[in-house]
Coordinates of C-alpha atoms in Angstrom, one line a residue:
X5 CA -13.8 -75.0 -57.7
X6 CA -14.3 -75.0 -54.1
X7 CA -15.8 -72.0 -53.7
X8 CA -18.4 -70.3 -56.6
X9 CA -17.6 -67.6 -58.0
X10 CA -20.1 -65.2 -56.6
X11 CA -18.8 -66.4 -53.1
X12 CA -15.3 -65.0 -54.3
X13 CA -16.7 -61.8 -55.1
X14 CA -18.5 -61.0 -52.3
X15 CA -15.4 -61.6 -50.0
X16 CA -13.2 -59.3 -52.7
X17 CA -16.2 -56.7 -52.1
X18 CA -16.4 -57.0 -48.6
X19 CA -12.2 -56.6 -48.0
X20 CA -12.3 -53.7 -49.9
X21 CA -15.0 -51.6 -48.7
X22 CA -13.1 -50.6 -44.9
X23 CA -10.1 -50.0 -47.3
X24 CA -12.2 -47.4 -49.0
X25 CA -13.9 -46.3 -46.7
X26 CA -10.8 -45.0 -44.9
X27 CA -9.4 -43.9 -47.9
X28 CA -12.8 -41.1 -48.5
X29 CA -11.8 -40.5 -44.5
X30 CA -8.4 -39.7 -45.1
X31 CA -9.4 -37.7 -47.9
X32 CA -12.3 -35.7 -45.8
X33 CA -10.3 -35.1 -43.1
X34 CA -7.7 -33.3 -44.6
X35 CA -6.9 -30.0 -42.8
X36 CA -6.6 -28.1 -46.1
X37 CA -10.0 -28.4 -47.5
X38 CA -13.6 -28.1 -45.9
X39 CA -15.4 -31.3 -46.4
X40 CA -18.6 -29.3 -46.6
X41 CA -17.8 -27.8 -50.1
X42 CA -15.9 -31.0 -51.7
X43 CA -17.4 -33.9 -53.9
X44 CA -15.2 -36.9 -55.4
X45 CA -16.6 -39.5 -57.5
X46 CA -14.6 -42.3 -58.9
X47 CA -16.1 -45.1 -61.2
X48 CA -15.1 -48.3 -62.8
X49 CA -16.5 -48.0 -66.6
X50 CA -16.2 -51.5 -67.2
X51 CA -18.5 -52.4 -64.3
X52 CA -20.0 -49.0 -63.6
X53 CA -19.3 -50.1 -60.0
X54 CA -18.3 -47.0 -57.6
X55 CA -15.4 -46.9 -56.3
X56 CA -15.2 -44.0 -53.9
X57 CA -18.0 -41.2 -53.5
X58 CA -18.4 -38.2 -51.3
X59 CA -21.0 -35.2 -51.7
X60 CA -21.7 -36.5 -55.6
X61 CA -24.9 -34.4 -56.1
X62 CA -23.5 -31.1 -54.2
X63 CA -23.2 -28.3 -57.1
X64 CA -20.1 -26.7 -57.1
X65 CA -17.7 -24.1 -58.8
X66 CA -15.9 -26.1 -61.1
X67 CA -13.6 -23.1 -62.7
X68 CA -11.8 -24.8 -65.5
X69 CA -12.9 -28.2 -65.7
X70 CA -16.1 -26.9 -67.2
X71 CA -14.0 -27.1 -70.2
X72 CA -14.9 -30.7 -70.2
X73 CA -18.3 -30.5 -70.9
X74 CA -17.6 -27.6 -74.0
X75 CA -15.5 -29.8 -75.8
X76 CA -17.2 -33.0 -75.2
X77 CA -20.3 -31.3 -76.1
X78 CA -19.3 -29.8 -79.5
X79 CA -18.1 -33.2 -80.5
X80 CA -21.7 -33.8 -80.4
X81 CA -22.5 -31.6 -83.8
X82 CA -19.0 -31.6 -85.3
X83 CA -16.0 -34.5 -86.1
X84 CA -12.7 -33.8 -84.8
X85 CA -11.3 -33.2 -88.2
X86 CA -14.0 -30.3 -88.7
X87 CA -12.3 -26.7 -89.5
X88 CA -13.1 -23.0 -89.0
X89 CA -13.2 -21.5 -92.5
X90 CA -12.1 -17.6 -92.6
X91 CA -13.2 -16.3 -95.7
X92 CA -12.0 -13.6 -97.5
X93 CA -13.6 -11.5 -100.3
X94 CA -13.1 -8.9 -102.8
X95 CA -16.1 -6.4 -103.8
X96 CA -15.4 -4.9 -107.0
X97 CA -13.2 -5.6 -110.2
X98 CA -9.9 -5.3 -110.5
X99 CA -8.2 -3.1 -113.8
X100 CA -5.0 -1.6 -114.5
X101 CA -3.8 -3.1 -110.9
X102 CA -6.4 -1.5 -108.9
X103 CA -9.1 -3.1 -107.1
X104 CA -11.9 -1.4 -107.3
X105 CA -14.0 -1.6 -104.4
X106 CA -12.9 -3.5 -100.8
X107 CA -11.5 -5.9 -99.0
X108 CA -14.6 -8.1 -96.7
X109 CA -13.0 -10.4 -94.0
X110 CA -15.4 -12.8 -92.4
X111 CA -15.1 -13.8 -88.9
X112 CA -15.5 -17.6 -88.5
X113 CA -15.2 -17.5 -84.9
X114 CA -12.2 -19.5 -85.0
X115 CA -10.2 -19.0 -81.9
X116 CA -6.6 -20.3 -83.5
X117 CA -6.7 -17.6 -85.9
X118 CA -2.8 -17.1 -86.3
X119 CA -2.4 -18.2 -82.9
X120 CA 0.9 -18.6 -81.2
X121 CA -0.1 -22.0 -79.8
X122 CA -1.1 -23.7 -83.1
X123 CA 1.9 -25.3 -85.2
X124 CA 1.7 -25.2 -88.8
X125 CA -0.9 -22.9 -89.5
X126 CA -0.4 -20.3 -91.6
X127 CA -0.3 -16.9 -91.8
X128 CA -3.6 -15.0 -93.0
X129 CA -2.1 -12.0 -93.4
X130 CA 0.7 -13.6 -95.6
X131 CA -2.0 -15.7 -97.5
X132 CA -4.0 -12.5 -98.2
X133 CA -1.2 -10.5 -99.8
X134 CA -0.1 -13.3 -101.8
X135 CA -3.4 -13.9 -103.6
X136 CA -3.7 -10.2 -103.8
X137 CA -0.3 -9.9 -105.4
X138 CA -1.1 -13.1 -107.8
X139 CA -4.7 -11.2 -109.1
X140 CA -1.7 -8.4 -109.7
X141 CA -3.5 -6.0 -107.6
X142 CA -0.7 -3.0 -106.2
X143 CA -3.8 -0.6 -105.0
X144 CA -6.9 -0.8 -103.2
X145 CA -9.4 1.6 -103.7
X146 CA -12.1 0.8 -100.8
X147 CA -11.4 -0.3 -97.6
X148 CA -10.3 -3.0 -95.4
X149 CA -14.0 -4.4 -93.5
X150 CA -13.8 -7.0 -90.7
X151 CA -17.1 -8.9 -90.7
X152 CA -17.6 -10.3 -86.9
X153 CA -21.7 -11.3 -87.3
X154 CA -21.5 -15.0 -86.8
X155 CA -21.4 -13.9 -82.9
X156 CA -23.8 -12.3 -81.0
X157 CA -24.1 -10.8 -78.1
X158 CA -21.2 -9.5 -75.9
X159 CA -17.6 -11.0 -76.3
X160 CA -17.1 -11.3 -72.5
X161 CA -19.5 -13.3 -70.3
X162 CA -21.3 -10.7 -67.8
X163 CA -20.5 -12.4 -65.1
X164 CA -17.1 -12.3 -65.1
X165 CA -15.0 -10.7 -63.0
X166 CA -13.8 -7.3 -63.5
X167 CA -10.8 -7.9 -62.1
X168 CA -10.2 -10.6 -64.8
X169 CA -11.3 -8.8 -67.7
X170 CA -7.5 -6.9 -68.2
X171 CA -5.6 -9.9 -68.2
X172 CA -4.7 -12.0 -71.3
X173 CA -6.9 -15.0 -69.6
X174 CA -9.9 -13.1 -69.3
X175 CA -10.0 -11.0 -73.0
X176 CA -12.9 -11.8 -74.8
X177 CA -14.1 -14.4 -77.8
X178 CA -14.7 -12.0 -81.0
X179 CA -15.9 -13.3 -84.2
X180 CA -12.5 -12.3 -85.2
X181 CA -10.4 -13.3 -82.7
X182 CA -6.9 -12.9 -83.8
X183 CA -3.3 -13.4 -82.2
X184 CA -4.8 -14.5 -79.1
X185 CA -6.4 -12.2 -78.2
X186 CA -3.7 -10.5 -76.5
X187 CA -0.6 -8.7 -76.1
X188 CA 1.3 -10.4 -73.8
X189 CA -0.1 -11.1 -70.5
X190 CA -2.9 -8.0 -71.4
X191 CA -6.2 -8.4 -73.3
X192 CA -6.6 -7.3 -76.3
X193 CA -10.4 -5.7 -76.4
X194 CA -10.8 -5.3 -80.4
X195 CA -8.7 -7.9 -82.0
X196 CA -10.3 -6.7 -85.2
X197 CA -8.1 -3.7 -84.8
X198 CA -5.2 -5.1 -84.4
X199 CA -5.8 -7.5 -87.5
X200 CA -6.7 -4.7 -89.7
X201 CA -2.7 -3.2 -88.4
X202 CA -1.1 -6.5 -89.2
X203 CA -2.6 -6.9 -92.7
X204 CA -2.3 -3.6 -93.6
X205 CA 1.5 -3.7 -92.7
X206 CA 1.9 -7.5 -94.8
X207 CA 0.2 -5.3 -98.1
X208 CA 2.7 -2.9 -97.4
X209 CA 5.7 -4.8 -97.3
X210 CA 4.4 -6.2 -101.0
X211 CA 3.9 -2.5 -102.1
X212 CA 0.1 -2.5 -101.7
X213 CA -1.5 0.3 -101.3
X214 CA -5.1 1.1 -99.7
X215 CA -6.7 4.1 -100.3
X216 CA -9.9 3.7 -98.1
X217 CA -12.5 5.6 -99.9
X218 CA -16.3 4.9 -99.7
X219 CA -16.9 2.6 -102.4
X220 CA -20.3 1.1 -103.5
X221 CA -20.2 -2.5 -102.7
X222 CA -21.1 -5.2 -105.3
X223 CA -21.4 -8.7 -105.2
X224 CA -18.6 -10.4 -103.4
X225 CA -16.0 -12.6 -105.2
X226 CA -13.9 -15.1 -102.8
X227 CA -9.9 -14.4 -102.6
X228 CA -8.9 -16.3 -99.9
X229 CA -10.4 -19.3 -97.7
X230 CA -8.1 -19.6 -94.3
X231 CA -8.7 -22.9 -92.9
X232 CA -8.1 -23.8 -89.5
X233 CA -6.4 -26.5 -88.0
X234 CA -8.8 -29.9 -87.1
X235 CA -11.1 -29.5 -84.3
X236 CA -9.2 -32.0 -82.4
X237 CA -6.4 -30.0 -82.4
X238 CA -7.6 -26.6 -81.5
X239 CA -9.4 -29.0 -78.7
X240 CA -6.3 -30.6 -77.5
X241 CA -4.6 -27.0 -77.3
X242 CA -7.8 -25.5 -75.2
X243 CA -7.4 -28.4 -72.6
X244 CA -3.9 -28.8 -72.3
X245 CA -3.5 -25.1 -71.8
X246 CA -6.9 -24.1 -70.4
X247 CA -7.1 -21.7 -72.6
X248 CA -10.3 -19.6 -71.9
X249 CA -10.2 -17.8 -75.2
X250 CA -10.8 -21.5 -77.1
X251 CA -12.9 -22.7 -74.7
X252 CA -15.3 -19.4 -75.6
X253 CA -15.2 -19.6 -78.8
X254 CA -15.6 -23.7 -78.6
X255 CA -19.3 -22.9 -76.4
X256 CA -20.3 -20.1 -79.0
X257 CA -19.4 -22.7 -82.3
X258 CA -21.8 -25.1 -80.9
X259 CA -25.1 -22.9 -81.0
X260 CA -23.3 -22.0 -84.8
X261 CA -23.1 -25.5 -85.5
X262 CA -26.9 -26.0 -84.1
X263 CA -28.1 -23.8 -86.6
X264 CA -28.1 -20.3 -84.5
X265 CA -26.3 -17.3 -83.8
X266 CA -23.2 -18.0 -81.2
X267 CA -23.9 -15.6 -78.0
X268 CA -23.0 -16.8 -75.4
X269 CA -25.9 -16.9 -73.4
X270 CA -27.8 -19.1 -76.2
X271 CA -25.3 -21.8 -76.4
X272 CA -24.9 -22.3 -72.7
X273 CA -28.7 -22.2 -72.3
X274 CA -28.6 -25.2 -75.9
X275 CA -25.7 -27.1 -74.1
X276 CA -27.6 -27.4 -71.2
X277 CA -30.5 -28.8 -73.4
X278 CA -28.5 -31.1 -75.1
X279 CA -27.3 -33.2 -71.8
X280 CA -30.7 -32.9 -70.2
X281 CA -32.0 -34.5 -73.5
X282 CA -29.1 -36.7 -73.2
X283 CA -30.2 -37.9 -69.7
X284 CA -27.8 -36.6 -67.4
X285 CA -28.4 -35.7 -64.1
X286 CA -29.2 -31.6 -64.0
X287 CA -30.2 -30.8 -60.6
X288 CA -28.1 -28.3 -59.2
X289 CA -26.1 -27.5 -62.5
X290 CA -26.0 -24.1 -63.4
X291 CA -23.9 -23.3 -66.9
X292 CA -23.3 -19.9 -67.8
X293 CA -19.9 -19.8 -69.9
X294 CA -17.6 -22.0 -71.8
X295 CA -14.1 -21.6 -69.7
X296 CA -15.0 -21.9 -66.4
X297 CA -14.3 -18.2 -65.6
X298 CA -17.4 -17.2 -64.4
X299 CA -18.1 -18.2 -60.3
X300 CA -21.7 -18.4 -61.4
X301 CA -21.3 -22.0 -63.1
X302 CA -22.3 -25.0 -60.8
X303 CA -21.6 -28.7 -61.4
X304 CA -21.9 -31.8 -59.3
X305 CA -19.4 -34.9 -59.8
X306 CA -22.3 -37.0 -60.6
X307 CA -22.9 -34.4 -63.6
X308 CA -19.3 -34.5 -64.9
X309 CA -19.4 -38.4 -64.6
X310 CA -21.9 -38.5 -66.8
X311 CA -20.0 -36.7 -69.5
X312 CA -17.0 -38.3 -69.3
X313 CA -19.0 -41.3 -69.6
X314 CA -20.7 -40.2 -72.4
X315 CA -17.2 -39.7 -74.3
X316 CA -15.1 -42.2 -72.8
X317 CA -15.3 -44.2 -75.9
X318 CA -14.4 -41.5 -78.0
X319 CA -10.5 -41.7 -78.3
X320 CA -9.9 -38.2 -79.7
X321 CA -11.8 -36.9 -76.8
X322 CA -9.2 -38.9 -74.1
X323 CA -6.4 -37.7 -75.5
X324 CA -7.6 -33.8 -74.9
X325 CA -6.5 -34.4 -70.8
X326 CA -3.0 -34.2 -69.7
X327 CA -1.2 -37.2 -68.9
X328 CA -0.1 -37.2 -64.9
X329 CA 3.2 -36.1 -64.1
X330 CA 4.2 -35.6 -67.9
X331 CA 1.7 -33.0 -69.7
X332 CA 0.4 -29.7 -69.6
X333 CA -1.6 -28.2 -66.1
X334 CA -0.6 -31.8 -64.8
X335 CA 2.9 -31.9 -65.5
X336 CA 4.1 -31.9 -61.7
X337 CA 0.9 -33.9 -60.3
X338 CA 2.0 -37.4 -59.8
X339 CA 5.3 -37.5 -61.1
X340 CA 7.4 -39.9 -60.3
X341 CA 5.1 -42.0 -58.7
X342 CA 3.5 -45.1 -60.2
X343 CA 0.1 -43.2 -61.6
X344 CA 2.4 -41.0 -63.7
X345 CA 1.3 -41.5 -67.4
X346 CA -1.6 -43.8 -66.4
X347 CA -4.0 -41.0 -64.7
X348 CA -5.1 -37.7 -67.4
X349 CA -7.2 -35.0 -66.1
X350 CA -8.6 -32.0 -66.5
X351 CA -7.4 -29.3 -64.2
X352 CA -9.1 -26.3 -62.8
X353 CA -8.3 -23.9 -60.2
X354 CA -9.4 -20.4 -58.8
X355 CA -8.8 -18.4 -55.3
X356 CA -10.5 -21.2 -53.2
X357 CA -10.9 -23.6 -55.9
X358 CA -9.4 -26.8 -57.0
X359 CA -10.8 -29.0 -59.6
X360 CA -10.0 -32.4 -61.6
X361 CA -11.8 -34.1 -64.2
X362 CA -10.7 -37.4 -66.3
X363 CA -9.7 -40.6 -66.4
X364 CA -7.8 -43.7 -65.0
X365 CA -6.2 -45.0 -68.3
X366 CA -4.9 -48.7 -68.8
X367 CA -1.8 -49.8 -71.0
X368 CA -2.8 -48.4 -74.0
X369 CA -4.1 -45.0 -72.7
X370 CA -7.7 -46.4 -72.7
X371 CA -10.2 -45.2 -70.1
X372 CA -10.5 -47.9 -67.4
X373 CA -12.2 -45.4 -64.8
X374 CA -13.8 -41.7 -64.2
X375 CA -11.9 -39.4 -61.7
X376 CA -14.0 -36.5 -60.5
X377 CA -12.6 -34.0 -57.6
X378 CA -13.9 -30.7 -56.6
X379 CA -13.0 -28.5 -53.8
X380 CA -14.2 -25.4 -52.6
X381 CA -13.9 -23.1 -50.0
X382 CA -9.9 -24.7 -49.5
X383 CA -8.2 -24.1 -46.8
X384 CA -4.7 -24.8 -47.7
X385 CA -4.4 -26.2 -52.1
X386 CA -0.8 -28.3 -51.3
X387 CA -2.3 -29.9 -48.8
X388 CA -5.6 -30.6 -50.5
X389 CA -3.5 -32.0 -53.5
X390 CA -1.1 -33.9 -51.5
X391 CA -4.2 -35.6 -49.7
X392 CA -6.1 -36.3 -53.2
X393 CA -2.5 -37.5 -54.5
X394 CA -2.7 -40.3 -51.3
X395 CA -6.0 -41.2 -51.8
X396 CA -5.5 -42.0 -55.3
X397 CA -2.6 -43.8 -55.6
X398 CA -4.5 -45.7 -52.5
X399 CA -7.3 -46.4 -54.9
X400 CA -5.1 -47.7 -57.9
X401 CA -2.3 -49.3 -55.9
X402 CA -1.2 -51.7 -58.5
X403 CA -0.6 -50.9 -62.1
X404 CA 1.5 -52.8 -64.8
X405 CA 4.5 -50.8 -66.4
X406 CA 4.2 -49.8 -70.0

């Protein structure tokens, strides 16, 4: 060779850099954000080489991409084929037909819990009045009891805003949580209730009765164990949806999983623990929920990086983000152009807000690169995604087809 390779390089480096350079200008000087209150980080994983960086260590709101960091951080204690287990027990003998004592439904936390955005799952109501009707039981004596102790603390983060709170993507993470959570576009505050309805209604229909007296409660004796979809699954749903409810209920399941009660407030303050242990970059980062709701959390790109990083190899974990131009919150970014399918991220957006998390993805929807963008304080969000659509299809100008 004429020239050595590290020659080569250096001229491939140096022809790039003005390129990218005006491509971060481009991007900065877009009318519809303020510079001042927007990061973007993008970085080659193969190389860990940067390819474009502005404000990386500013914290900022990151509204739904938080989401990120929930799921990738409950992978840490549990597989992706892990389940929520809803257990259901009897307290007393059944004779003659009659059960003698109550009916004890234990929250698991699990946020799917006859959800309308989880396929094949069944019914617990249904699976509860058919073991019922197998033991032959046509009566119940006690009472129907909903227990919801695996959580502690308050279902909805106090941070968030009120205004929020009566809408079906603000309602609460219960250690019931049931149907969403919701009716409609409303939040349902006691899903409990509304479970105890339901069930009551499916015994009905099989000509159970329940005559809720006070009965003495004896040792309990297992009826029914409702199992959850995989944890991949529920995952997948969360992110493609960004669905606050599962994201909750995904933060609170870790501090379960560690070994503690799942407030909130705990499992935030153990998730922040867990990626200072795992030496990510914390200055600045302030985590207070799962979902992103609350305008108290605070995140740089170079924090987010990280945890993408961290996960990158994990192919489960990739396949949570929506594909560009084809999937979920990303189905209209990108379409049609030639980053469609080959760019998945993480959305998140808020009055003033517009976030993206995820990855540059090769031929076989491998991660080839991290894509971090957050803006704050915008000024005008088409324009800011227009100009962030430029600059990255500037970035990754050449891509083979599928």
């Amino acid at each position: 060779m004429k020239y050595g390779l590290r020659y080569i390089l250096l001229l491939f480096l140096l022809a790039c850099l003005p390129l990218r350079a005006d491509i971060i200008e481009d991007f900065s000087s877009c009318k519809g954000i303020n510079p001042e209150e927007t990061s973007l980080l993008v970085i080659d994983l193969s190389s860990g080489g940067t390819l474009a960086e502005v404000n990386a260590e500013k914290p900022l709101i990151p509204a739904s991409i938080m989401k990120c960091v929930t799921t990738a951080t409950l992978l840490s204690r549990l597989d992706e084929d892990a389940r929520f287990h809803t257990k259901v027990y009897l307290t007393g003998p059944v004779r003659d037909g009659e059960l003698a004592g109550n009916i004890i439904v234990e929250g698991s936390g699990d946020p799917s819990l006859n959800s309308r955005h989880v396929e094949g799952a069944k019914d617990i109501c249904g699976e509860i009045g058919s073991a019922l009707a197998d033991r032959g039981v046509v009566s119940i004596k006690g009472r129907i009891v909903v227990d919801e102790d695996v959580w502690d603390g308050p279902s909805v983060p106090p941070s968030w805003m009120s205004g929020d709170l009566p809408h079906a993507y603000g309602t609460g993470s219960h250690g019931l949580n049931f149907e969403d959570n919701a009716s409609g576009s409303r939040s349902v505050s006691n899903p409990a209730a509304v479970f105890d309805k339901r069930l009551r209604s499916a015994l009905e229909h099989r000509g159970i009765t329940i005559d809720g007296e006070s009965v003495r409660e004896r040792d309990r004796e297992l009826l029914v164990d409702h199992v959850s979809v995989p944890l991949d699954e529920i995952m997948r749903s969360c992110m493609m949806r960004s669905d606050n409810q599962y994201a909750e209920a995904l933060l609170r399941s870790f501090a379960v999983a560690s070994g503690h009660k799942g407030s909130t407030e705990k499992a935030a303050s153990m998730e922040k623990d867990y990626w200072r242990k795992h030496k990510a970059p914390m200055s600045g980062v302030n985590i207070i929920d799962g979902s992103g709701l609350s305008r108290q959390n605070k995140l740089t790109a170079r924090f987010m990086a990280h945890i993408l990083s961290e996960r990158s190899e994990n192919p489960y974990y990739a396949s949570f983000f929506p594909l560009a131009g084809q999937e979920g919150t990303l189905r209209n970014f990108l379409a049609d152009t030639p980053l469609e399918g080959y760019v998945a991220l993480k959305t998140g957006s808020m009055k003033g807000i517009q976030c993206y998390a995820g990855y540059k993805l090769d031929d076989d929807y491998a991660p080839t690169h991290i894509i971090v963008v957050m803006m704050n304080d915008l000024k005008n969000r088409a324009s800011a995604r227009e100009a962030l659509k430029k600059a990255l299809l500037s970035l990754f100008p050449s891509l083979d087809g599928r």
